[in-house]
Structures are given as structure tokens and as C-alpha cells.
Amino acid sequence: MSDKKTALVISAHSADFVWRAGGAIALHQSKGYEVTVVCLSYGERGESAKLWKQEGMTLEKVKAARQEEAENAAAALGINDIRFLDRGDYPLDLGRETLDQMVDIIREVQPKFMFSHSKWDPYNTDHMRTTDFALEARMVAQAWGHNPGQKVLGAPQLYLFEPHQTEQMEWRPNVFLDITEVWDKKWAAIQCMQGQEHLWHFYENVAENRGNHFRRNSGGQAGGRNCKYAEGFQSIFPRTVDELE
Ligand SMILES: [Zn+2]
């Protein structure tokens, strides 16, 4: 079991993982990782405006529609382990019970790395609350005194995926991941988000711009790698290396 490669995405709402880490998910899944996505809420109140404009809409109908979209997107990305904690959105309601549930999931998955939101997001406090929550759950999962007998967590990197309105979020990418070979999967997953069609091309542009940054930072005109689409991430923890590169 110890050589199983796993990754964990903690997404505030049911579509965030698609825009922000869909390429990383599809790429690592294709490399033999088992990626687990946890959606803390469906984004049913705050990120489903198009559905609410329909006649006769109810909270339960919106949640069901958003769950179906997210499951379709997960399938398009090649994963089947997507979990919905249904903690409500705008605002997210994360208490001690949800934290303990998240710690159990982290210890079960034993991710080699994790993803969550930017640390700061004044437009969407659910997002930054999720990042605090992810850091707290990671910390508790590392505590030997928490549920002794369970396998304690090592030190997985936490990658903060790209927020909306990047420049407002104090988010600075220090990793660019080439997702060109799985772009068709991410694009298919994006199109599962019928409720947020206004964002599709925005995130296609983001991926193209990050592809340019990948090319520039991998050597640019002096031998840089070709890359059409990329995702940017901000890693939180230092790397431990044997040799600098
Ligand atoms: Zn969101």
C-alpha cells in the first residue's frame, strides 16, 4: 500500500476543482495516481445563479444539479473518488465535526500532495476559509495524539490553486504544471459546468496564459519547453532536496 500514489483536492464548492486544478487531476490520474476530490459544499447558494434564475427552483434541486455536474466533470477527468460533505455555502459551515471528518479522509487517503484555495480571497470568504481548514486538518492529521492507532500523516505539500481575479488575492504562483496533454479532458470537464458557462472561456484563457509562463520559465527563447496549456500553483511548504537544480 505504501507505494500507492495519491493526491487530495479540497474544494470549497463543487466546481472549483475543475477550473483550478482539473488539469493537475487528469494528468496525475493518467500517471497512475489515485486522486480524491472533496467538495465541502455544492456552491448551491453562491455559485449557481443561472440555476436560480429558472422557474420553480429549490435548494435541493440546485444541489442535485450541481452534484451531477461535478460527478460528470470528475468522470471527464478520469477520477471516480469524489465526495460531497454538504456543509452549506455562503457561508461554509465548518465546525469541529467536519474537521474530524476531513482528518479521517486525509489519513485514509495519505496524499503525496494536496490542493486547496488561495490564502486570501476578499470576494469569497468560503475559499480562504477552506484553505485555513485544509491547513488545520493537515496539522491535526500529523498529530500522534489524535486518534492513536490510525496511520499518522507525513508532510504532503499543499498547493494553492489559482483563484479568480488573481491579482486581488495575494496569490503568487511558484510552480507551473504543463497540462497540454490532458487539456481535452479539462475542457470536457469545464463544459460539464452548465451552470457557469460564463467562465468557460475565461479559464481557457488562464490556461493559455499560464502556458506562456511555463515556456518563459522553462527557458524561453533559449531552449524553453513548448507548452500550450498550464496551471499555476503556489506551494506553501519548503522542498527538501539533495541537489539544487
Ligand atoms: Zn468557489
XYZ file of C-alpha atoms and ligand atoms in Angstrom:
246
model
C 0.000 0.000 0.000
C 2.840 2.383 0.777
C 3.806 2.787 -2.884
C 0.286 3.805 -3.879
C 0.427 7.333 -5.273
C -2.417 9.510 -4.097
C -3.430 13.160 -4.130
C -6.227 15.065 -2.434
C -8.116 18.151 -3.574
C -10.144 20.146 -1.053
C -12.639 22.305 -2.945
C -14.946 24.807 -1.233
C -17.670 24.452 -3.847
C -18.459 21.705 -6.289
C -16.951 23.370 -9.382
C -13.745 24.911 -8.025
C -11.638 21.802 -8.545
C -12.465 21.855 -12.255
C -11.377 25.410 -13.104
C -8.407 25.487 -10.756
C -6.873 22.005 -10.702
C -8.690 19.984 -13.372
C -5.518 19.629 -15.434
C -3.420 18.520 -12.451
C -6.100 15.998 -11.520
C -6.364 14.490 -15.017
C -2.586 14.494 -15.506
C -1.768 12.704 -12.260
C -4.631 10.280 -12.656
C -3.165 9.383 -16.064
C 0.230 8.901 -14.386
C -1.198 6.263 -12.051
C -2.187 8.427 -9.105
C -5.490 7.958 -7.373
C -6.888 11.445 -6.909
C -9.605 12.120 -4.356
C -11.701 15.283 -4.576
C -13.604 16.541 -1.545
C -16.249 19.210 -2.190
C -17.166 20.897 1.069
C -20.363 22.289 -0.466
C -22.184 22.341 -3.790
C -21.883 26.089 -4.227
C -25.650 25.859 -4.185
C -26.395 29.336 -2.920
C -23.482 31.417 -4.088
C -22.227 29.883 -7.319
C -25.403 28.731 -9.033
C -27.030 31.964 -10.214
C -28.005 30.563 -13.614
C -29.980 27.747 -11.975
C -31.705 30.112 -9.530
C -32.974 32.184 -12.434
C -35.053 29.202 -13.574
C -38.706 28.943 -12.575
C -39.565 26.770 -9.534
C -36.005 26.229 -8.390
C -35.360 24.907 -4.868
C -32.216 24.416 -2.819
C -32.471 20.631 -3.157
C -32.856 20.837 -6.940
C -29.827 23.121 -7.213
C -27.729 20.813 -5.049
C -28.743 17.771 -7.100
C -27.908 19.563 -10.365
C -24.528 20.741 -9.068
C -23.681 17.258 -7.777
C -24.474 15.722 -11.135
C -22.314 18.295 -12.935
C -19.411 17.696 -10.562
C -19.681 13.923 -10.951
C -19.711 14.278 -14.728
C -16.683 16.583 -14.545
C -14.860 14.123 -12.281
C -15.549 11.321 -14.767
C -14.251 13.520 -17.607
C -11.035 14.000 -15.605
C -10.737 10.240 -15.114
C -11.486 10.052 -11.387
C -14.238 8.298 -9.503
C -13.451 9.248 -5.901
C -15.364 12.481 -5.400
C -17.003 13.162 -2.052
C -19.565 15.775 -1.098
C -19.609 16.864 2.536
C -22.625 19.171 2.009
C -21.631 21.771 4.613
C -23.570 24.610 3.001
C -22.057 27.618 1.216
C -22.152 31.395 1.531
C -21.124 30.861 4.238
C -19.445 27.479 4.535
C -20.305 25.914 7.875
C -17.188 24.092 9.024
C -17.146 23.027 12.646
C -15.124 20.571 14.711
C -17.146 17.637 13.412
C -16.323 18.476 9.787
C -12.676 18.964 10.730
C -12.542 15.489 12.298
C -14.229 14.069 9.188
C -11.627 15.782 6.978
C -8.764 14.464 9.122
C -10.152 10.936 8.747
C -10.244 11.392 4.959
C -6.678 12.746 4.862
C -5.400 9.831 6.944
C -7.322 7.359 4.793
C -6.044 8.820 1.509
C -2.478 9.561 2.754
C -1.957 12.048 -0.090
C 1.510 12.663 -1.504
C 0.311 16.223 -2.094
C -2.810 18.267 -1.546
C -4.561 21.191 -3.225
C -6.715 23.980 -1.880
C -7.590 27.641 -2.459
C -5.606 30.870 -2.105
C -4.912 32.124 1.418
C -6.696 35.419 0.788
C -9.948 35.991 -1.098
C -11.957 39.040 -0.027
C -14.600 38.257 -2.667
C -15.213 34.761 -1.414
C -14.506 34.032 2.227
C -15.592 30.406 1.683
C -12.425 29.968 -0.385
C -9.972 31.326 2.162
C -11.790 29.581 4.992
C -11.279 26.330 3.081
C -7.527 26.943 2.912
C -7.336 27.530 6.679
C -9.432 24.418 7.144
C -7.126 22.370 4.887
C -4.043 23.546 6.799
C -5.705 22.801 10.123
C -6.826 19.339 9.003
C -3.321 18.601 7.674
C -1.847 19.636 11.037
C -4.250 17.509 13.079
C -3.674 14.539 10.733
C 0.032 14.813 11.641
C -0.635 14.722 15.397
C 0.307 11.420 17.015
C -2.136 12.087 19.844
C -5.136 12.415 17.513
C -6.930 9.044 17.277
C -3.857 6.995 18.258
C -3.573 3.836 16.190
C -4.503 5.483 12.892
C -1.702 5.992 10.378
C -0.264 9.455 11.007
C 0.168 11.795 8.029
C 3.637 12.642 6.675
C 4.268 16.079 5.182
C 2.423 16.415 1.879
C 2.914 19.664 0.011
C -0.117 21.938 -0.094
C -0.519 23.563 -3.493
C -2.799 26.596 -3.604
C -4.591 26.604 -6.914
C -5.337 29.720 -8.933
C -8.174 31.933 -7.684
C -10.474 34.109 -9.746
C -9.242 37.720 -10.153
C -5.745 36.514 -9.391
C -4.158 39.904 -8.752
C -6.584 40.672 -5.897
C -5.775 37.509 -3.954
C -2.140 37.909 -2.956
C -1.550 34.636 -4.774
C 1.845 34.165 -6.388
C 2.477 31.022 -8.395
C 5.834 29.320 -7.934
C 5.013 26.139 -9.858
C 3.714 25.818 -13.407
C 2.392 22.426 -14.478
C 2.168 21.547 -18.173
C -1.350 20.204 -18.746
C -1.295 20.280 -22.555
C -1.619 16.505 -22.950
C -4.782 16.435 -20.794
C -6.280 19.737 -21.918
C -9.045 17.953 -23.827
C -10.103 16.283 -20.561
C -10.081 19.555 -18.649
C -12.036 21.265 -21.411
C -14.626 18.456 -21.339
C -14.880 18.798 -17.545
C -15.263 22.575 -17.809
C -18.163 22.066 -20.210
C -19.931 19.890 -17.619
C -20.391 23.096 -15.601
C -23.574 24.118 -17.394
C -24.494 26.493 -14.578
C -21.359 28.594 -15.101
C -20.986 28.826 -18.851
C -19.766 32.421 -18.488
C -16.499 31.072 -17.034
C -15.568 28.506 -19.679
C -13.505 30.716 -21.975
C -12.122 32.731 -19.103
C -10.406 29.599 -17.763
C -9.296 28.556 -21.223
C -7.512 31.929 -21.420
C -5.987 31.419 -17.976
C -4.562 28.063 -19.097
C -3.125 29.622 -22.272
C -1.525 32.461 -20.300
C -0.008 30.040 -17.809
C 1.268 28.027 -20.778
C 3.153 31.153 -21.857
C 4.610 31.469 -18.345
C 5.639 27.811 -18.434
C 7.513 28.415 -21.695
C 9.185 31.555 -20.339
C 10.242 29.985 -17.046
C 11.474 26.755 -18.594
C 13.996 28.645 -20.723
C 12.026 30.857 -23.070
C 13.763 31.548 -26.369
C 16.917 29.870 -25.026
C 15.589 26.330 -25.106
C 12.329 26.547 -23.165
C 9.838 23.726 -23.355
C 6.875 24.060 -25.610
C 3.626 24.166 -23.654
C 0.204 25.232 -24.818
C -1.774 24.964 -21.585
C -0.617 25.067 -17.969
C -1.882 25.525 -14.434
C -0.128 27.649 -11.823
C 0.177 26.762 -8.134
C 1.615 28.393 -5.049
C 3.302 25.856 -2.821
C 3.284 26.513 0.916
C 5.995 24.302 2.347
C 9.728 24.144 1.551
C 11.089 21.357 -0.597
C 13.742 19.012 0.734
C 16.321 18.206 -1.936
C 19.699 16.510 -2.319
C 20.858 18.742 -5.120
C 19.820 22.144 -6.402
C 18.626 22.475 -9.957
Zn -15.895 28.519 -5.224
